[in-house]
Every structure is written in C-alpha cells, then in structure tokens.
XYZ file of C-alpha atoms in Angstrom:
274
model
C 80.653 78.696 100.720
C 83.306 81.464 101.290
C 84.828 81.137 104.896
C 85.887 85.041 105.183
C 83.505 86.541 107.891
C 82.508 83.096 109.219
C 82.439 82.464 112.978
C 84.327 79.339 114.502
C 84.327 78.030 117.766
C 86.713 75.170 118.662
C 85.917 73.228 121.877
C 89.133 71.986 122.707
C 89.984 69.315 125.412
C 93.254 67.973 125.637
C 95.684 68.773 128.604
C 99.220 68.774 126.787
C 100.291 71.558 124.427
C 102.513 69.141 122.860
C 99.995 66.654 121.780
C 98.661 65.731 118.495
C 95.127 67.124 119.475
C 97.109 70.550 120.241
C 98.679 70.458 116.827
C 95.209 69.697 115.210
C 93.730 72.412 117.252
C 96.339 74.950 116.139
C 96.230 73.923 112.484
C 92.674 74.652 112.425
C 93.104 78.036 114.338
C 95.643 79.133 111.451
C 94.081 77.943 108.440
C 90.456 79.269 109.342
C 91.872 82.516 110.505
C 93.948 82.997 107.206
C 90.691 82.295 105.306
C 89.009 85.271 107.228
C 87.384 83.360 109.870
C 86.905 84.784 113.470
C 88.187 81.698 115.569
C 87.733 81.292 119.297
C 89.061 78.456 120.920
C 87.244 77.228 124.269
C 90.547 75.378 125.897
C 88.562 73.389 128.577
C 91.467 72.375 130.584
C 93.367 75.634 130.526
C 90.289 77.379 131.996
C 89.479 74.678 134.388
C 85.893 74.113 133.128
C 83.601 72.647 135.802
C 82.562 69.149 134.294
C 79.803 68.409 136.851
C 76.308 69.440 136.131
C 75.102 70.725 139.550
C 72.725 72.989 141.457
C 75.907 75.278 141.744
C 75.442 76.125 137.781
C 72.373 78.315 138.966
C 72.687 81.789 140.434
C 70.375 82.325 143.423
C 67.827 79.907 144.816
C 66.512 76.885 142.851
C 62.852 75.990 142.415
C 62.800 72.753 144.224
C 65.833 72.028 146.261
C 64.187 68.711 147.424
C 63.954 67.193 144.290
C 66.422 68.997 141.981
C 65.908 68.508 138.313
C 68.814 69.852 136.241
C 67.094 70.334 133.034
C 64.097 71.978 134.316
C 65.990 74.253 136.800
C 68.667 75.289 134.313
C 65.942 76.254 131.550
C 64.339 78.336 134.171
C 67.704 79.821 134.998
C 68.475 80.521 131.289
C 65.037 82.399 130.867
C 65.882 84.372 133.808
C 69.481 85.136 133.304
C 70.544 83.179 136.187
C 73.051 80.439 134.674
C 76.655 80.309 135.988
C 78.852 83.082 134.488
C 81.028 80.013 132.635
C 77.943 78.370 130.975
C 76.632 81.931 129.829
C 80.138 82.518 128.325
C 80.218 79.297 126.624
C 76.661 79.833 125.361
C 77.370 83.174 123.972
C 80.299 81.800 122.030
C 78.121 79.041 120.582
C 75.316 81.249 119.657
C 77.849 83.324 117.556
C 79.527 80.574 116.094
C 78.690 79.113 112.254
C 80.790 76.099 112.943
C 81.937 74.508 115.816
C 84.846 71.959 115.868
C 85.106 69.570 118.835
C 88.676 68.701 119.230
C 89.631 65.665 121.463
C 91.184 62.495 122.558
C 88.510 59.542 122.438
C 88.286 58.212 125.982
C 86.684 55.132 126.672
C 84.649 55.092 123.072
C 83.421 58.530 124.043
C 84.637 62.298 124.916
C 86.875 63.128 127.956
C 84.788 63.733 131.037
C 85.546 67.581 130.756
C 84.178 67.695 127.314
C 81.169 65.702 128.357
C 80.614 68.462 131.177
C 80.645 71.089 128.513
C 77.917 69.360 126.666
C 75.780 68.567 129.903
C 76.069 72.175 131.140
C 76.230 74.232 127.967
C 73.431 72.809 125.999
C 70.699 73.387 128.481
C 66.950 72.927 127.761
C 65.501 75.549 126.077
C 68.858 77.331 124.884
C 69.721 74.221 122.845
C 66.779 72.049 122.638
C 63.036 71.570 123.477
C 60.327 69.088 122.929
C 59.353 71.144 119.639
C 62.711 71.844 118.542
C 65.187 69.089 118.142
C 66.554 66.877 115.599
C 65.853 68.319 112.006
C 63.814 70.952 113.218
C 66.448 71.593 116.263
C 67.585 75.232 117.445
C 70.872 74.830 115.790
C 69.950 73.682 112.463
C 71.951 76.882 110.742
C 75.144 75.894 112.291
C 77.690 72.753 111.249
C 79.661 70.919 113.882
C 82.278 68.327 113.460
C 84.307 66.007 115.552
C 88.050 66.135 115.126
C 89.680 63.204 117.315
C 92.420 60.865 118.304
C 91.987 57.318 118.942
C 94.478 55.026 120.738
C 93.532 52.028 118.583
C 94.336 51.404 115.016
C 91.518 51.711 112.423
C 91.198 48.061 111.784
C 90.311 47.681 115.620
C 87.230 49.763 114.578
C 86.032 48.350 111.549
C 82.807 46.098 111.357
C 84.791 42.943 112.300
C 87.329 44.579 114.599
C 87.548 43.865 118.217
C 86.393 47.312 119.096
C 83.211 47.076 117.029
C 82.293 49.527 114.208
C 83.323 53.187 114.579
C 79.886 54.173 113.125
C 78.008 52.441 115.925
C 80.476 54.247 118.616
C 79.743 57.464 116.986
C 75.947 57.336 116.708
C 75.497 58.318 120.254
C 77.319 61.644 119.956
C 76.432 62.501 116.483
C 73.021 61.752 116.574
C 72.084 61.698 120.295
C 73.752 65.159 121.043
C 74.618 67.019 118.049
C 71.833 66.309 115.617
C 69.449 66.226 118.619
C 70.089 70.000 118.862
C 69.836 70.538 115.167
C 73.428 70.955 114.136
C 74.304 69.690 110.426
C 76.916 67.244 111.407
C 80.082 66.994 109.034
C 81.831 63.819 108.702
C 84.164 63.231 111.554
C 87.928 63.822 110.989
C 89.474 60.622 112.862
C 93.189 60.565 113.569
C 93.654 56.830 113.896
C 96.340 56.105 116.657
C 98.657 58.925 115.858
C 100.886 58.142 118.943
C 102.043 54.875 117.284
C 103.002 56.373 113.706
C 106.479 58.007 112.498
C 106.796 61.607 112.812
C 106.566 61.826 108.744
C 103.388 60.029 108.934
C 101.913 62.284 111.825
C 102.824 65.621 109.604
C 100.930 64.089 106.659
C 97.733 63.437 108.852
C 97.871 67.073 109.827
C 98.290 68.225 106.588
C 95.409 66.444 105.118
C 93.468 67.977 107.927
C 94.759 71.564 106.948
C 93.646 70.727 103.429
C 90.035 69.385 104.597
C 89.519 72.791 106.309
C 89.867 74.841 103.264
C 86.662 73.597 101.961
C 85.006 72.317 105.212
C 81.922 74.644 105.062
C 81.324 73.159 101.575
C 80.927 69.699 102.700
C 77.604 67.940 102.752
C 76.421 66.896 106.197
C 75.813 63.242 107.217
C 72.195 61.752 106.643
C 69.722 61.416 109.470
C 66.423 59.909 109.280
C 64.032 62.875 108.719
C 61.485 64.052 111.336
C 58.539 63.387 109.067
C 59.432 60.000 109.008
C 58.142 59.332 112.641
C 54.790 59.366 113.798
C 54.511 61.588 116.802
C 51.080 60.111 117.910
C 52.547 56.460 117.900
C 55.553 57.033 120.257
C 57.769 58.635 117.533
C 58.173 55.483 115.564
C 58.621 55.015 111.743
C 55.348 55.627 109.922
C 54.211 52.198 108.419
C 54.346 53.579 104.755
C 58.108 54.402 105.630
C 58.703 50.917 107.128
C 56.754 49.271 104.248
C 59.151 51.261 101.571
C 62.392 50.698 103.450
C 61.709 47.095 104.115
C 62.549 46.439 100.260
C 66.021 48.107 100.565
C 69.370 46.294 101.373
C 70.042 48.490 104.153
C 68.165 50.151 107.257
C 67.652 54.025 107.272
C 70.737 54.765 109.699
C 72.940 53.262 112.257
C 70.148 53.782 114.770
C 67.220 53.483 112.900
C 67.947 50.193 111.156
C 64.738 48.270 111.721
C 66.444 45.098 112.696
C 68.183 45.161 108.895
C 71.836 45.417 107.927
C 73.428 48.715 109.141
C 74.213 51.480 106.211
C 78.040 50.963 106.041
C 79.877 54.420 107.103
C 76.698 56.125 107.834
C 78.309 58.065 110.451
C 81.486 58.669 108.937
C 80.774 59.691 105.371
C 78.017 62.055 103.872
C 75.367 60.758 101.627
C 75.133 57.260 103.229
C-alpha cells in the first residue's frame, strides 16, 4: 500500500524532548512525511491534555447531574455537538487519520495516565463504539493502529517464564479491550525493550529498525482476534458450541483472552498470523 496521501495521527505521551520516546516519535514524523503522508502529532503533555473524564467535558447542562453517567452523557453531547473543545479537536484528527501511532513509555504495565485520559475522553460512546458497532464490526475498522512504546524492564522479564509475566497477556486489555473493541486493525506492537539501559550504538540501532519498519507499516498484516460470528449473542456472547468443539482438538486456545482454558497461543498479541 502506497503511503503517499495517507493521514497519520501520532498520539504522543512523554514529557521530555530528550527521551527515547521523543526520538521514536520524531523518526516516525520524518519517515512518514518523506513518504508523502500528512502527519499530525497530539503531544499530550505539551497541550496539557486533561486526563480525567468528568462532567466538565460537556458544554452546558448534563441530563442527570444527580446520577452522572459519563458514557451516556458524552454520547448525547457528541450528538448535540456539545463536547469540550479539546475532545472535539482530537476526534477530528482521529476521524481523518488512516493510521494512528500511540507513542509512550509503559507505566505500571499500561499506558501513562495522560494517555489513558485521551482514551477515556476521546473514544466516546457513539463516536468510537456502540453496542452494534464493536470489535470486528467496529466503527474504526477502516483504520490501522499500532502501539510503539518503551519498557523499563528487559525483554526476558516479560517472557512467559519471566517475573513480569507474558507481554502478550499485558497487551491484551489495550490491544483487544480498547483498539480492537473500537474496530481498529491492530498492527503488531513496536516494543523498545529497556532502551535507557543500553549503549548509544544499540539505541541508534533500535531507532533505525523502527525507521525501516515505518517504510512498509501500512502493508503489514494485523494481529488476529476472534471473529464476532464465533460468538452467540443470544447466549451472552460466548463461543458457539460448534466453535468450541472444533477448537478443542487444537493445541492452543483462540487468543490470549479467549483461550477456553487451553494453552495461550504464543505471541498472539505481538505477531501477525498467530
């Protein structure tokens, strides 16, 4: 797929311009711009993006101040054009984008609070998902997304026998529960393992590998998730009996999350086609 003419949004969450994350972000901007992409960066710390999802995210009166429910209230505000200006601006960027890159340092096995706030506030009900439009039938099924992040721990510590546990399990809530839930085609993550503890030459090599990958990023196959039609909506969205019967003869479960009590497929959240 040619990159020329594609629109890219980088949601960037690091405070320091001298950080490895900043260098990875800058590399993406440089490579993708050179390829003819239009690249926008949402530098969350620079714009002091509000992280907490509150009633202040709605312009005017809310429907039920006594029992405020964020999802319902922001859905109504989105429909009426009354969401806060910073949310509307980010939604406009996201709507335009073909590819979204989330660039961040992993904090406590997840994303930094300011990035979680972007997720909570920008991916509102109605705009980013609904009961009938989620997962494989999600609103953003025509867009691709990728996590690009640094860790503080070495790769061995995030292995299946490592002290931190399997990175595939760590990534499941983010890549399945947020990105795939909204319909994104989720590309394999770009993980920079503990870059602060390696020599300058090795750090430069990591960045060059990222630059090389960016050249063909949109041509990559996305990660594998369980298709919606494998689940029975009338039975609480559990796997259909025929699917369970067929999978029971396999060595592994379907995915990291939908494993049926079987062994988890290795690297399901880190490599395409697994």
